[in-house]
Backbone as ProteinMPNN parsed JSONL, in Angstrom:
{"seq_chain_A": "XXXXXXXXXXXXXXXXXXXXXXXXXXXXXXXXXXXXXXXXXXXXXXXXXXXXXXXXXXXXXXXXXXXXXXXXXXXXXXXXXXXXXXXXXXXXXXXXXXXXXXXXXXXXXXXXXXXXXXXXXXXXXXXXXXXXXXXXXXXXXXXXXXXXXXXXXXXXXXXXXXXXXXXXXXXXXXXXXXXXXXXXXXXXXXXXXXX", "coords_chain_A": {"N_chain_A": [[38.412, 41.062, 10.482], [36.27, 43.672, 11.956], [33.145, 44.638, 11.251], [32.931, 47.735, 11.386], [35.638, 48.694, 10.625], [36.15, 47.64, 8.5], [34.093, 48.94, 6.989], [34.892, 51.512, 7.602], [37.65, 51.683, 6.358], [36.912, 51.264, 3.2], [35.459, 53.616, 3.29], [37.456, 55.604, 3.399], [39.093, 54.452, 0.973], [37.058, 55.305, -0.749], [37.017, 57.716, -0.011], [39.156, 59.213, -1.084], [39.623, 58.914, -3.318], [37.555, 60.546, -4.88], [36.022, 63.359, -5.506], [37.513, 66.352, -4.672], [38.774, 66.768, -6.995], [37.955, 68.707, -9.089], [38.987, 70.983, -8.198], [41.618, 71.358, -7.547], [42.502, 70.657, -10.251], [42.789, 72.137, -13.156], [40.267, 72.615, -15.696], [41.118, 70.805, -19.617], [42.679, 72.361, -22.307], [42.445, 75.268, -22.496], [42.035, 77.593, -23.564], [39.921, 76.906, -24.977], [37.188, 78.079, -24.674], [34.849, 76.829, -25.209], [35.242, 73.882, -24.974], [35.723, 74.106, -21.926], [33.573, 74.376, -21.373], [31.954, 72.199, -21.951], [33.803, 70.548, -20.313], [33.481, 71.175, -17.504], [30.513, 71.53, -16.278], [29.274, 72.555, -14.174], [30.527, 74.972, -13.755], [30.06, 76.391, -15.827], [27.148, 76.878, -14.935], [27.275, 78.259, -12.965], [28.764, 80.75, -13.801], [26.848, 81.697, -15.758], [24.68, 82.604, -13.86], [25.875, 84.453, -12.627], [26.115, 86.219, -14.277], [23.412, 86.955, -14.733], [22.659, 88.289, -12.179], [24.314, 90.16, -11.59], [25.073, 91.367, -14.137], [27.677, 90.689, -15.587], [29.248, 90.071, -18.388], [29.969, 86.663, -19.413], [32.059, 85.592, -20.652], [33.915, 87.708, -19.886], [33.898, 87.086, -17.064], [35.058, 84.532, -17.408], [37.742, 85.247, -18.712], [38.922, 86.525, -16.634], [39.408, 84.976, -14.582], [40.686, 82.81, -15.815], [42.902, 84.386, -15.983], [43.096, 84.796, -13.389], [43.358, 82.163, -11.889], [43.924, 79.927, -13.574], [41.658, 78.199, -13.459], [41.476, 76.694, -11.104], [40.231, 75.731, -8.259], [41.619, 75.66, -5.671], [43.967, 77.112, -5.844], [46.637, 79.188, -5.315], [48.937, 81.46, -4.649], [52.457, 82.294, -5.155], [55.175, 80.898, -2.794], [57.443, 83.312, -0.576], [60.521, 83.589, -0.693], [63.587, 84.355, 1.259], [66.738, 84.924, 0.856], [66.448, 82.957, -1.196], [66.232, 80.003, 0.121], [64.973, 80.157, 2.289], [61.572, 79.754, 3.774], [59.561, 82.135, 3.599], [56.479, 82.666, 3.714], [53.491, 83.322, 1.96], [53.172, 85.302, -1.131], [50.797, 87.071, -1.244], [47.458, 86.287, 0.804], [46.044, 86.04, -1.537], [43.552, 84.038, -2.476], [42.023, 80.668, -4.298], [39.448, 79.766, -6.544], [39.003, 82.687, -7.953], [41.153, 84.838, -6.621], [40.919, 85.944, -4.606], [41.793, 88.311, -2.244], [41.909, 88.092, 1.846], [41.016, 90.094, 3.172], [39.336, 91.343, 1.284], [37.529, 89.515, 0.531], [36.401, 89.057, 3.297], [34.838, 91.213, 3.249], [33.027, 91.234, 1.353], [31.286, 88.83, 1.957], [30.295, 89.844, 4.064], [29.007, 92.161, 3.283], [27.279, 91.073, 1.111], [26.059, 88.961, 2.646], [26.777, 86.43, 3.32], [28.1, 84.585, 4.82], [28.814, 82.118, 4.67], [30.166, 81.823, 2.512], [32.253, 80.626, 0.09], [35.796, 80.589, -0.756], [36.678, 78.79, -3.079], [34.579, 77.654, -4.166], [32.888, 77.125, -6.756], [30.649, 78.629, -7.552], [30.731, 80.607, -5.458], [32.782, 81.919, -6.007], [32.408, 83.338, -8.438], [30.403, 84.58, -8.385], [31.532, 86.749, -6.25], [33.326, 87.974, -7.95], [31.348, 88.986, -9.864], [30.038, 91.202, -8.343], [32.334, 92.676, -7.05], [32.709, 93.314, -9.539], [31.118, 94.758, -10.075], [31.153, 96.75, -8.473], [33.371, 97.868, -9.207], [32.311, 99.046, -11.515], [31.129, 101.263, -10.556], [32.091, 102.585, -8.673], [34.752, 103.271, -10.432], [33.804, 104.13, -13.05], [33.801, 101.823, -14.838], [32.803, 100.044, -17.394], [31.138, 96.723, -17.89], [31.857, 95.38, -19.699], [34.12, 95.799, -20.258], [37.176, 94.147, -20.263], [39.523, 94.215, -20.096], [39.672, 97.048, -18.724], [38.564, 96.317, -16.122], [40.156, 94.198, -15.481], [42.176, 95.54, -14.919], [41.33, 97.278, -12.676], [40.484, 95.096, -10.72], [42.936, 93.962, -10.535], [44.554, 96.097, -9.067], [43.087, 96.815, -7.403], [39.906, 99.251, -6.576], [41.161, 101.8, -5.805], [43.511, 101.645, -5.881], [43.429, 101.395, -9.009], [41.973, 104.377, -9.532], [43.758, 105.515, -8.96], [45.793, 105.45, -10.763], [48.102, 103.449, -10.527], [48.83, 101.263, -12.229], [49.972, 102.163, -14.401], [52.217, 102.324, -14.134], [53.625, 100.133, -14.297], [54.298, 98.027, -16.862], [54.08, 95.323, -17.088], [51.599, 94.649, -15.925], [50.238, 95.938, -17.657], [50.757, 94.878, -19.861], [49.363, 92.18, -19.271], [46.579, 92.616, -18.808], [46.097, 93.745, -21.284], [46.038, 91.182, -22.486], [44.078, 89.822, -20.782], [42.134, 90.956, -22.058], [42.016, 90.506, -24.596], [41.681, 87.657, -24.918], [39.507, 87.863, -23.606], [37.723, 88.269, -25.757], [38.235, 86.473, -27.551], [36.682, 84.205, -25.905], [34.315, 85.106, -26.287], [33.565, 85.251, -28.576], [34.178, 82.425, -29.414], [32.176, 80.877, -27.721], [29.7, 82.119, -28.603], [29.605, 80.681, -30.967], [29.622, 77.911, -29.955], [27.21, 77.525, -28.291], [24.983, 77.439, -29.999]], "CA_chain_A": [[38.288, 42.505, 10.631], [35.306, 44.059, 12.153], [32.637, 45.558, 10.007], [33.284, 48.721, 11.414], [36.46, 48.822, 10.628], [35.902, 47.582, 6.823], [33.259, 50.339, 6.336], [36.376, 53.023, 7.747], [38.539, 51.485, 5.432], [36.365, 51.634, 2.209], [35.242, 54.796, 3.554], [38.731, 56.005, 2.782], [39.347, 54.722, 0.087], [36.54, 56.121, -1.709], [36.952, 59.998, 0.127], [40.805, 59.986, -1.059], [39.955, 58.792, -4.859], [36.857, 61.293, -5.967], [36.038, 64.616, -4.394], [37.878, 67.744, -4.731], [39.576, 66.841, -8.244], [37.892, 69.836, -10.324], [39.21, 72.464, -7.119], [43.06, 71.438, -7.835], [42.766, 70.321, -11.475], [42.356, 73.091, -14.17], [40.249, 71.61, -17.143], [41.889, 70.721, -20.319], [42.453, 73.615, -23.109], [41.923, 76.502, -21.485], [42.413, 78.588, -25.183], [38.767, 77.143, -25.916], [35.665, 78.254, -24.28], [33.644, 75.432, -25.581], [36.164, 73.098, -24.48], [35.921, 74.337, -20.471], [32.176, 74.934, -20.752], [31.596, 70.572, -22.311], [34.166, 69.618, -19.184], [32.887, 71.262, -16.199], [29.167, 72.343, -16.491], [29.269, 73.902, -13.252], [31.361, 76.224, -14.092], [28.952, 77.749, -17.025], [26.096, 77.649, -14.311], [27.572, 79.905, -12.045], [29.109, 82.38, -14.564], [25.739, 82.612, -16.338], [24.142, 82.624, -12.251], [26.284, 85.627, -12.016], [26.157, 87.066, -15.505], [22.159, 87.571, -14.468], [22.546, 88.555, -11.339], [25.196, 90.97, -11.704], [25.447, 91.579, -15.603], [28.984, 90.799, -16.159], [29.078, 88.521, -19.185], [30.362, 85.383, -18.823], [33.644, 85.677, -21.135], [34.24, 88.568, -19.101], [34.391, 86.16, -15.797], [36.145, 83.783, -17.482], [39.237, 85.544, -18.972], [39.467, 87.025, -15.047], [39.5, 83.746, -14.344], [41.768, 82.192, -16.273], [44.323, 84.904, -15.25], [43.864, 84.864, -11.756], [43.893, 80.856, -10.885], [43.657, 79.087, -14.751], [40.417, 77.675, -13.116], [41.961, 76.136, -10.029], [39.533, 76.409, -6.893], [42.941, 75.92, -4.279], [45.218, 78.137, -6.574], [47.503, 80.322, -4.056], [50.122, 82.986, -4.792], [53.839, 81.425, -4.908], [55.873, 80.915, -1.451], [57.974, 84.007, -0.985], [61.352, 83.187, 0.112], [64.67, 84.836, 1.652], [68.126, 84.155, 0.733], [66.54, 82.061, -2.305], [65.905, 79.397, 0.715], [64.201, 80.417, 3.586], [60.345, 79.996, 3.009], [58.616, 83.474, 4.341], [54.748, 82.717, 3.897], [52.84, 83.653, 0.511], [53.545, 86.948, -1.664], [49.281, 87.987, -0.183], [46.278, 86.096, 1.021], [44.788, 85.533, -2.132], [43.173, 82.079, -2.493], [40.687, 80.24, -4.838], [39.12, 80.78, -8.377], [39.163, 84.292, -8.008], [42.196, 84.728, -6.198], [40.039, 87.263, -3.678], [42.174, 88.677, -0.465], [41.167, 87.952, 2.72], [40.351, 91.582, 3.657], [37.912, 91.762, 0.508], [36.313, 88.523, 0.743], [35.592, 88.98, 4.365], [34.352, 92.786, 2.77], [32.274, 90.937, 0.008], [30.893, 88.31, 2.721], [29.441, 90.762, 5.031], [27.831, 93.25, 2.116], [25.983, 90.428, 0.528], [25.4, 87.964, 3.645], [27.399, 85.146, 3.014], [29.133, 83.971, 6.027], [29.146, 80.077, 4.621], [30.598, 81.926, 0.98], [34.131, 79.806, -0.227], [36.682, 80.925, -2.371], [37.271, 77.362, -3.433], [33.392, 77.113, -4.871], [32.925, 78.253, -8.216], [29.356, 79.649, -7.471], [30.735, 81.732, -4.372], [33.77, 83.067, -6.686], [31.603, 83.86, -9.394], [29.22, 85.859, -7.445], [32.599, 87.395, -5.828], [33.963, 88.215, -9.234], [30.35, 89.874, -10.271], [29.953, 91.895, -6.818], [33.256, 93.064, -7.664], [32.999, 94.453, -10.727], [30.093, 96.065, -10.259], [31.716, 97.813, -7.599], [34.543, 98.804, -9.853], [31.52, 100.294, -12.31], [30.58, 102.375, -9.877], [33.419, 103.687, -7.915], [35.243, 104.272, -11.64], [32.845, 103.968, -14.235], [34.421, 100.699, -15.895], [32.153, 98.813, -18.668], [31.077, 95.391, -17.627], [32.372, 94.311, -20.711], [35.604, 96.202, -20.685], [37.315, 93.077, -19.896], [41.081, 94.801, -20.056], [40.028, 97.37, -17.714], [37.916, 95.613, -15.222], [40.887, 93.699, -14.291], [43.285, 96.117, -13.872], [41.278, 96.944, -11.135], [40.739, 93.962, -10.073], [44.418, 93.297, -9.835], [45.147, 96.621, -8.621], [42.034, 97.19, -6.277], [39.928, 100.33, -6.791], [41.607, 103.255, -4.974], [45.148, 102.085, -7.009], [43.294, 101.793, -10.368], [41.952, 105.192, -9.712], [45.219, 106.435, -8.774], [46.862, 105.011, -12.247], [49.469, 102.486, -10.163], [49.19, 100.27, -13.126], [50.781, 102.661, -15.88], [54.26, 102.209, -13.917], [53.948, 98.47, -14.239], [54.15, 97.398, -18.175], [53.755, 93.822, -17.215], [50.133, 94.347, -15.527], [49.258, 96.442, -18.691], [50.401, 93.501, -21.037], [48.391, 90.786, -19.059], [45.169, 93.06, -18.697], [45.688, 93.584, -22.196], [45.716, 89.527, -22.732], [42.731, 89.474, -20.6], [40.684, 91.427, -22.957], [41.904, 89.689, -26.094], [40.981, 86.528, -24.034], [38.144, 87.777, -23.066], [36.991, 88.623, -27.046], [38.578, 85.459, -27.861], [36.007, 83.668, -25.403], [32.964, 85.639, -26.327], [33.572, 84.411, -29.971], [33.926, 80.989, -29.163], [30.804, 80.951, -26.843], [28.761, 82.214, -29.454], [29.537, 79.571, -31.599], [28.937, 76.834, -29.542], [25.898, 77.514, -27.954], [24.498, 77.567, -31.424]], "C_chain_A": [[36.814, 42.821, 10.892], [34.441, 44.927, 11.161], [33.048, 46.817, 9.977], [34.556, 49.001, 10.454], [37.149, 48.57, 9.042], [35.592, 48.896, 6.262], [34.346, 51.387, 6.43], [37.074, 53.148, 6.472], [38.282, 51.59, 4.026], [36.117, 52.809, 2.352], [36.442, 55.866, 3.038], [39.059, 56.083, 1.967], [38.275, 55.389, -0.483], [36.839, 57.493, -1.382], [38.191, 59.742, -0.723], [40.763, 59.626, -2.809], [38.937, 59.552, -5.567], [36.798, 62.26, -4.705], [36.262, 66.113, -4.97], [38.941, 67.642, -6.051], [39.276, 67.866, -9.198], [38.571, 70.72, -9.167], [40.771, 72.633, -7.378], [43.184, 71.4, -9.22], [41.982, 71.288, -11.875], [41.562, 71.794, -15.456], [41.212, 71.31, -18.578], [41.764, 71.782, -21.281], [41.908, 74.368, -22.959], [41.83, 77.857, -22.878], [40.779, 78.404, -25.573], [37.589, 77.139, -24.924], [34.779, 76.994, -23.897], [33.874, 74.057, -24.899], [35.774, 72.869, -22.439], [34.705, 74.426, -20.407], [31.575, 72.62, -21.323], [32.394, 69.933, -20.425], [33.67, 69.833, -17.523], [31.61, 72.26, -16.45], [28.81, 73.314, -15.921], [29.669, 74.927, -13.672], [30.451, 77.519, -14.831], [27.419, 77.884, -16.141], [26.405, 78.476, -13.361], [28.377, 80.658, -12.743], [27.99, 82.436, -15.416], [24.797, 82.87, -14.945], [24.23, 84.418, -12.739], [26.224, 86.334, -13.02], [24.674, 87.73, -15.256], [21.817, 88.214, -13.658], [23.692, 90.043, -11.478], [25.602, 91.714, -12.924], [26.846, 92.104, -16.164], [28.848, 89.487, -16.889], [29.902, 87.526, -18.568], [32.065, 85.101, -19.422], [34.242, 86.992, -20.376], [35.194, 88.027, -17.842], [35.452, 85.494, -15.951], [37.729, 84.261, -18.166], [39.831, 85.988, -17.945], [39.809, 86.009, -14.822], [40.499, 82.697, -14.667], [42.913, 82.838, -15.599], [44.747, 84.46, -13.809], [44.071, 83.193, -11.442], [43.911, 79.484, -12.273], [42.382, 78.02, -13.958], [40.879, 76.849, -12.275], [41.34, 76.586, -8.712], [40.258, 76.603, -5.654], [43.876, 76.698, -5.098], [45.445, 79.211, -5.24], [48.611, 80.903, -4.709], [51.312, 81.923, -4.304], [54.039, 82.09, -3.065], [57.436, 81.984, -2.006], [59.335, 83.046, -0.389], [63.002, 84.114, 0.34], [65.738, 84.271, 1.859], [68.224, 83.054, -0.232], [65.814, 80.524, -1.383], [65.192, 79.046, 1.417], [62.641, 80.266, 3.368], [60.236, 81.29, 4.071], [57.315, 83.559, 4.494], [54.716, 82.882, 1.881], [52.974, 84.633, -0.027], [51.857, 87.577, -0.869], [48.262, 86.526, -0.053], [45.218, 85.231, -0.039], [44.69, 83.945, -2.44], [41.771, 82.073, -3.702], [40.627, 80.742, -6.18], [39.314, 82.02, -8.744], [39.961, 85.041, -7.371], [41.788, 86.411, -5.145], [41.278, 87.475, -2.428], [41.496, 88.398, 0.337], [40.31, 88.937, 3.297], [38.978, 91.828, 2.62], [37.172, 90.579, 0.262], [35.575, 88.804, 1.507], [34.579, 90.693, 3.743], [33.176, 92.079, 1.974], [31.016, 90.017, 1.068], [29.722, 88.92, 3.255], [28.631, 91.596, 4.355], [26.894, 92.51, 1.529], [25.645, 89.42, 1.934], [25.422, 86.721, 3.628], [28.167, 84.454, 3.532], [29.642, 82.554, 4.838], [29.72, 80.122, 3.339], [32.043, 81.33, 1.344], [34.733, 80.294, -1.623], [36.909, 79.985, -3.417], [35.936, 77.15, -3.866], [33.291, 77.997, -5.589], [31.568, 78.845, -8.232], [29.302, 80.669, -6.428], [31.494, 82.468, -5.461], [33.077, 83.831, -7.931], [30.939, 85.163, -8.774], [30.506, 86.35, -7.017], [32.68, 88.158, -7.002], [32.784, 89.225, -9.747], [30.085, 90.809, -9.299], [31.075, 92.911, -6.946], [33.638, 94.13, -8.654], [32.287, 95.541, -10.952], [30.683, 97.405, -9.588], [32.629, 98.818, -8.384], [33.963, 99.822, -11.256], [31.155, 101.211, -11.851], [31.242, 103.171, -8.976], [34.531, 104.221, -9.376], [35.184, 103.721, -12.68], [33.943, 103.339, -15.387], [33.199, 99.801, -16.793], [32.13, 97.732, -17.803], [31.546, 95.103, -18.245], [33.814, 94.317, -20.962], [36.849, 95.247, -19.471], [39.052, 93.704, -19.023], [41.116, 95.719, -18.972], [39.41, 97.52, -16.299], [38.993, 94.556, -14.642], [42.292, 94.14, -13.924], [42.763, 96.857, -12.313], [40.872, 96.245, -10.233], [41.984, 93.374, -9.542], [44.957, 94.345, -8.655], [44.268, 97.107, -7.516], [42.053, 99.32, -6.934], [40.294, 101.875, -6.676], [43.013, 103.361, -5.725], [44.62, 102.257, -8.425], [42.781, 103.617, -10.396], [42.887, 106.301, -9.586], [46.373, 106.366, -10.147], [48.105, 104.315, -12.295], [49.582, 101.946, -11.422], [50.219, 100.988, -13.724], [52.494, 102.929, -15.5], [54.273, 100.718, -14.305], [53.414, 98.393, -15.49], [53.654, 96.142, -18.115], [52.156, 93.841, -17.037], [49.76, 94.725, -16.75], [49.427, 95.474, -19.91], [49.515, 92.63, -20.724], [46.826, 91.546, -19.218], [44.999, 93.231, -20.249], [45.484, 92.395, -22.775], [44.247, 89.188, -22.472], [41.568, 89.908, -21.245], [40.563, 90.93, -24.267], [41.253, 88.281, -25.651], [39.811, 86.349, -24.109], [37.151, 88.029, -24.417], [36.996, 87.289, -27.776], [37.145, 84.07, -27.561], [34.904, 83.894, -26.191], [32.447, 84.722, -27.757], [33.428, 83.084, -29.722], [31.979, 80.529, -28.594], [29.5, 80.899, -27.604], [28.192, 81.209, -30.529], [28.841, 78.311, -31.317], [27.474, 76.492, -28.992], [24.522, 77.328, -28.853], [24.214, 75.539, -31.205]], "O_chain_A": [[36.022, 42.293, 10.112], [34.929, 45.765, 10.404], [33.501, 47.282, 8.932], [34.294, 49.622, 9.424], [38.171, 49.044, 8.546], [36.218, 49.663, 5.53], [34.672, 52.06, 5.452], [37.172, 54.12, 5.724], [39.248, 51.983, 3.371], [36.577, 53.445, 1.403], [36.189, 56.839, 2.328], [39.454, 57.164, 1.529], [38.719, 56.472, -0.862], [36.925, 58.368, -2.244], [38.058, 60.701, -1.483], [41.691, 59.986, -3.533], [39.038, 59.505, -6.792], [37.21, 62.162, -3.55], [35.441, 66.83, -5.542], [39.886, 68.43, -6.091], [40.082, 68.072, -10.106], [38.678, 71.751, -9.832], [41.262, 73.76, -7.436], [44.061, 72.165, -9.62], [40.869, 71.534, -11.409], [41.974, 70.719, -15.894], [42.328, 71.799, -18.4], [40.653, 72.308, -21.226], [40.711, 74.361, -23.246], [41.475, 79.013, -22.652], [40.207, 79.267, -26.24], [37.16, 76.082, -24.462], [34.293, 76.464, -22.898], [33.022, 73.314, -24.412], [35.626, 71.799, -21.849], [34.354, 74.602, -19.24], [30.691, 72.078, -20.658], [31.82, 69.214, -19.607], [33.536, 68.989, -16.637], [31.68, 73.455, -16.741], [28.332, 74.383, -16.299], [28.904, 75.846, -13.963], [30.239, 78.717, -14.642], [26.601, 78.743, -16.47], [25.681, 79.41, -13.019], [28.842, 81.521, -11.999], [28.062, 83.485, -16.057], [23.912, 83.654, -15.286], [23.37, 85.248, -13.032], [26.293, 87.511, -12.666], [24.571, 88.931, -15.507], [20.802, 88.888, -13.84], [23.039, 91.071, -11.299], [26.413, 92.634, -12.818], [27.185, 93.121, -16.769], [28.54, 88.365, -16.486], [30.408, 87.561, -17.447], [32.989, 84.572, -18.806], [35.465, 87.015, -20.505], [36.377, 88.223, -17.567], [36.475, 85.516, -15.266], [38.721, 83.544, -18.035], [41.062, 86.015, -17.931], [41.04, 86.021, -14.842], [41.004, 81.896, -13.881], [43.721, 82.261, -14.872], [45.773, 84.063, -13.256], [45.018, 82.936, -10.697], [43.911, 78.29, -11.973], [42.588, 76.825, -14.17], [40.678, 75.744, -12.78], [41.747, 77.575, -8.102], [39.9, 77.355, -4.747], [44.916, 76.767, -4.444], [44.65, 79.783, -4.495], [49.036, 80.16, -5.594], [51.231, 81.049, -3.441], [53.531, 83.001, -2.41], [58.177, 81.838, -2.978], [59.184, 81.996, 0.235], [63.483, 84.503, -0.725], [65.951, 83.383, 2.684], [69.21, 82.338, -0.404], [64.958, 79.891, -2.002], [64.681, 77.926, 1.454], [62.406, 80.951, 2.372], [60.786, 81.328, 5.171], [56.843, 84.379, 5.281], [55.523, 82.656, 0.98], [52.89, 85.448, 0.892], [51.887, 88.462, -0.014], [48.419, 85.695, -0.948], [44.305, 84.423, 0.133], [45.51, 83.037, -2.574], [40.919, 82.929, -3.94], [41.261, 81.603, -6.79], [39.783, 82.352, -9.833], [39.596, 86.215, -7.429], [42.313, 87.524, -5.121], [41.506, 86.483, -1.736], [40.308, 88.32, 0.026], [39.195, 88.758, 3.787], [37.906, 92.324, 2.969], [36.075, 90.724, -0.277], [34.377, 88.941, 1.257], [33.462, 90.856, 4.233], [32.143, 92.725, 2.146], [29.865, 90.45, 1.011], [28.539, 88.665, 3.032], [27.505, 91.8, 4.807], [25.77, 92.975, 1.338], [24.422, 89.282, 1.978], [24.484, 85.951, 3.833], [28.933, 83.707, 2.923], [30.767, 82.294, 4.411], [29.932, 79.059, 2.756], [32.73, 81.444, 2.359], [34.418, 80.365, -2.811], [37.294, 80.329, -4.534], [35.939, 75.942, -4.1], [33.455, 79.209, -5.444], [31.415, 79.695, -9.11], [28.362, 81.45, -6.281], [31.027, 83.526, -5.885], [33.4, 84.986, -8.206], [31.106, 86.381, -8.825], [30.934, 86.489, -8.163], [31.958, 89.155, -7.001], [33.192, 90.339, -10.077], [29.642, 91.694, -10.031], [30.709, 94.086, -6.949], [34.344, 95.137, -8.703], [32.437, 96.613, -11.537], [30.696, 98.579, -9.956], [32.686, 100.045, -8.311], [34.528, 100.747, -11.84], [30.785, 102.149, -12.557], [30.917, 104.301, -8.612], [35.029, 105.347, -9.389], [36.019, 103.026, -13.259], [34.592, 103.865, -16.292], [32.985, 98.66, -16.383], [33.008, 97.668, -16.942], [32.184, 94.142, -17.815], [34.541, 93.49, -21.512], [37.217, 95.558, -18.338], [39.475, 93.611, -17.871], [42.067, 95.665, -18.192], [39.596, 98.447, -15.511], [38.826, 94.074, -13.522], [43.162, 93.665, -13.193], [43.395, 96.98, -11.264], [40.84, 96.585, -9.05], [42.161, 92.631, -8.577], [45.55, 93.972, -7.643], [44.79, 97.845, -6.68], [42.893, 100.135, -7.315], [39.834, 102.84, -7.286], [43.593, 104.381, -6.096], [45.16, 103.112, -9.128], [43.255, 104.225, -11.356], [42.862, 107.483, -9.929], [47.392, 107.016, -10.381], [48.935, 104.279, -13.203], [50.699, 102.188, -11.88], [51.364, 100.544, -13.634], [53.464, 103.399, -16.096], [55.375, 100.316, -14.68], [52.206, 98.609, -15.59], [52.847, 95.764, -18.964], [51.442, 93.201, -17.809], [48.899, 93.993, -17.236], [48.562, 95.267, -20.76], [48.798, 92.17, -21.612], [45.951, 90.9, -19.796], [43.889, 92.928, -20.688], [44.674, 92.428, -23.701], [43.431, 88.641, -23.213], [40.411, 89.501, -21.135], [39.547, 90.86, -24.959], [40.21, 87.942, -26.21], [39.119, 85.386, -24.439], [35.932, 88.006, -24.251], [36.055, 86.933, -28.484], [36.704, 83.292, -28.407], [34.456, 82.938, -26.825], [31.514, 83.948, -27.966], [32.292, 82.638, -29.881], [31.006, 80.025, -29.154], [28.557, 80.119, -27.47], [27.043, 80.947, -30.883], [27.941, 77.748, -31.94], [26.797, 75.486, -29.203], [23.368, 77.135, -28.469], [23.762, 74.875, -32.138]]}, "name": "protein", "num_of_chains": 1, "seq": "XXXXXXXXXXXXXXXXXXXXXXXXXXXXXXXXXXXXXXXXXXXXXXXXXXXXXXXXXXXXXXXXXXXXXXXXXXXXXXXXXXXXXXXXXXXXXXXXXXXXXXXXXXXXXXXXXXXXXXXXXXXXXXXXXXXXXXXXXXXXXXXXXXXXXXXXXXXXXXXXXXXXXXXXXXXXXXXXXXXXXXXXXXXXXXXXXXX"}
């Protein structure tokens, strides 16, 4: 066998056995802070990046976070389907840690100047996720910290949270209320460990 043709072949194997294993794989115990901040480091430098840059704490980020993709940088929205069978495409768009739309990425992109930004890198979604919220402090004066209702409009985008879509939907108002126990849950932890 030609060298070339070695080097290809090692070449292979190594791309197809390390790589993109934190972007599909969630870390382990996602209940403990401390836990997700020991297994992927990254992670805690771009949600304290963005906690400075943006001043949304960091248990804030991460109980959004958890909801929208349990820390999965390819996480996608189920395949809808018709007749139980049929596939139809995706319920929307959203992709990545922060499970952003395409319409408000490319929106988020262009306002800060981030052509080369990825949903699938946890220091673009971060910064997404802080960009974000600010927005939603300032179109309807939400708390950075107010974890519960920073992602109802995050789920529901700001023009439905200011319209009050959620309060027909019980389910969103149980999970947003998860995300703020979550997100108190975190803070506590956090505190601890950093210690």
């Amino acid at each position: 066998m030609s060298r070339f043709f070695r080097a290809l072949v090692i070449l292979s194997l190594v791309a197809s056995c390390g790589g993109g294993g934190s972007k599909s794989s969630a870390p382990r115990d996602l209940d403990n802070a401390c836990s997700i901040a020991k297994q992927r480091p990254e992670y805690m430098t771009a949600f304290r990046k963005a906690e400075r840059k943006w001043g949304v704490p960091v248990h804030v980020q991460m109980a959004a976070m958890y909801q929208e993709s349990k820390f999965k940088g390819d996480a996608r929205t189920p395949v809808k389907y018709t007749l139980g069978v049929l596939p139809m495409g995706r319920q929307s768009s959203a992709y990545g840690y922060a499970q952003a739309l395409d319409a408000t990425w490319e929106e988020y992109q262009k306002d800060q100047g981030r052509r080369s930004a990825r949903r699938d890198r946890i220091s673009d979604a971060t910064d997404f996720m802080g960009w974000y919220m600010n927005l939603t402090r300032d179109r309807n004066g939400i708390a950075l910290d107010d974890a519960t209702n920073q992602y109802l409009a995050y789920h529901e985008g700001h023009t439905g949270y200011s319209r009050g879509t959620f309060y027909g939907k019980s389910w969103l108002m149980r999970v947003a209320s998860e995300v703020g126990q979550r997100s108190s849950t975190y803070r506590e932890q956090l505190s601890r460990c950093r210690r």
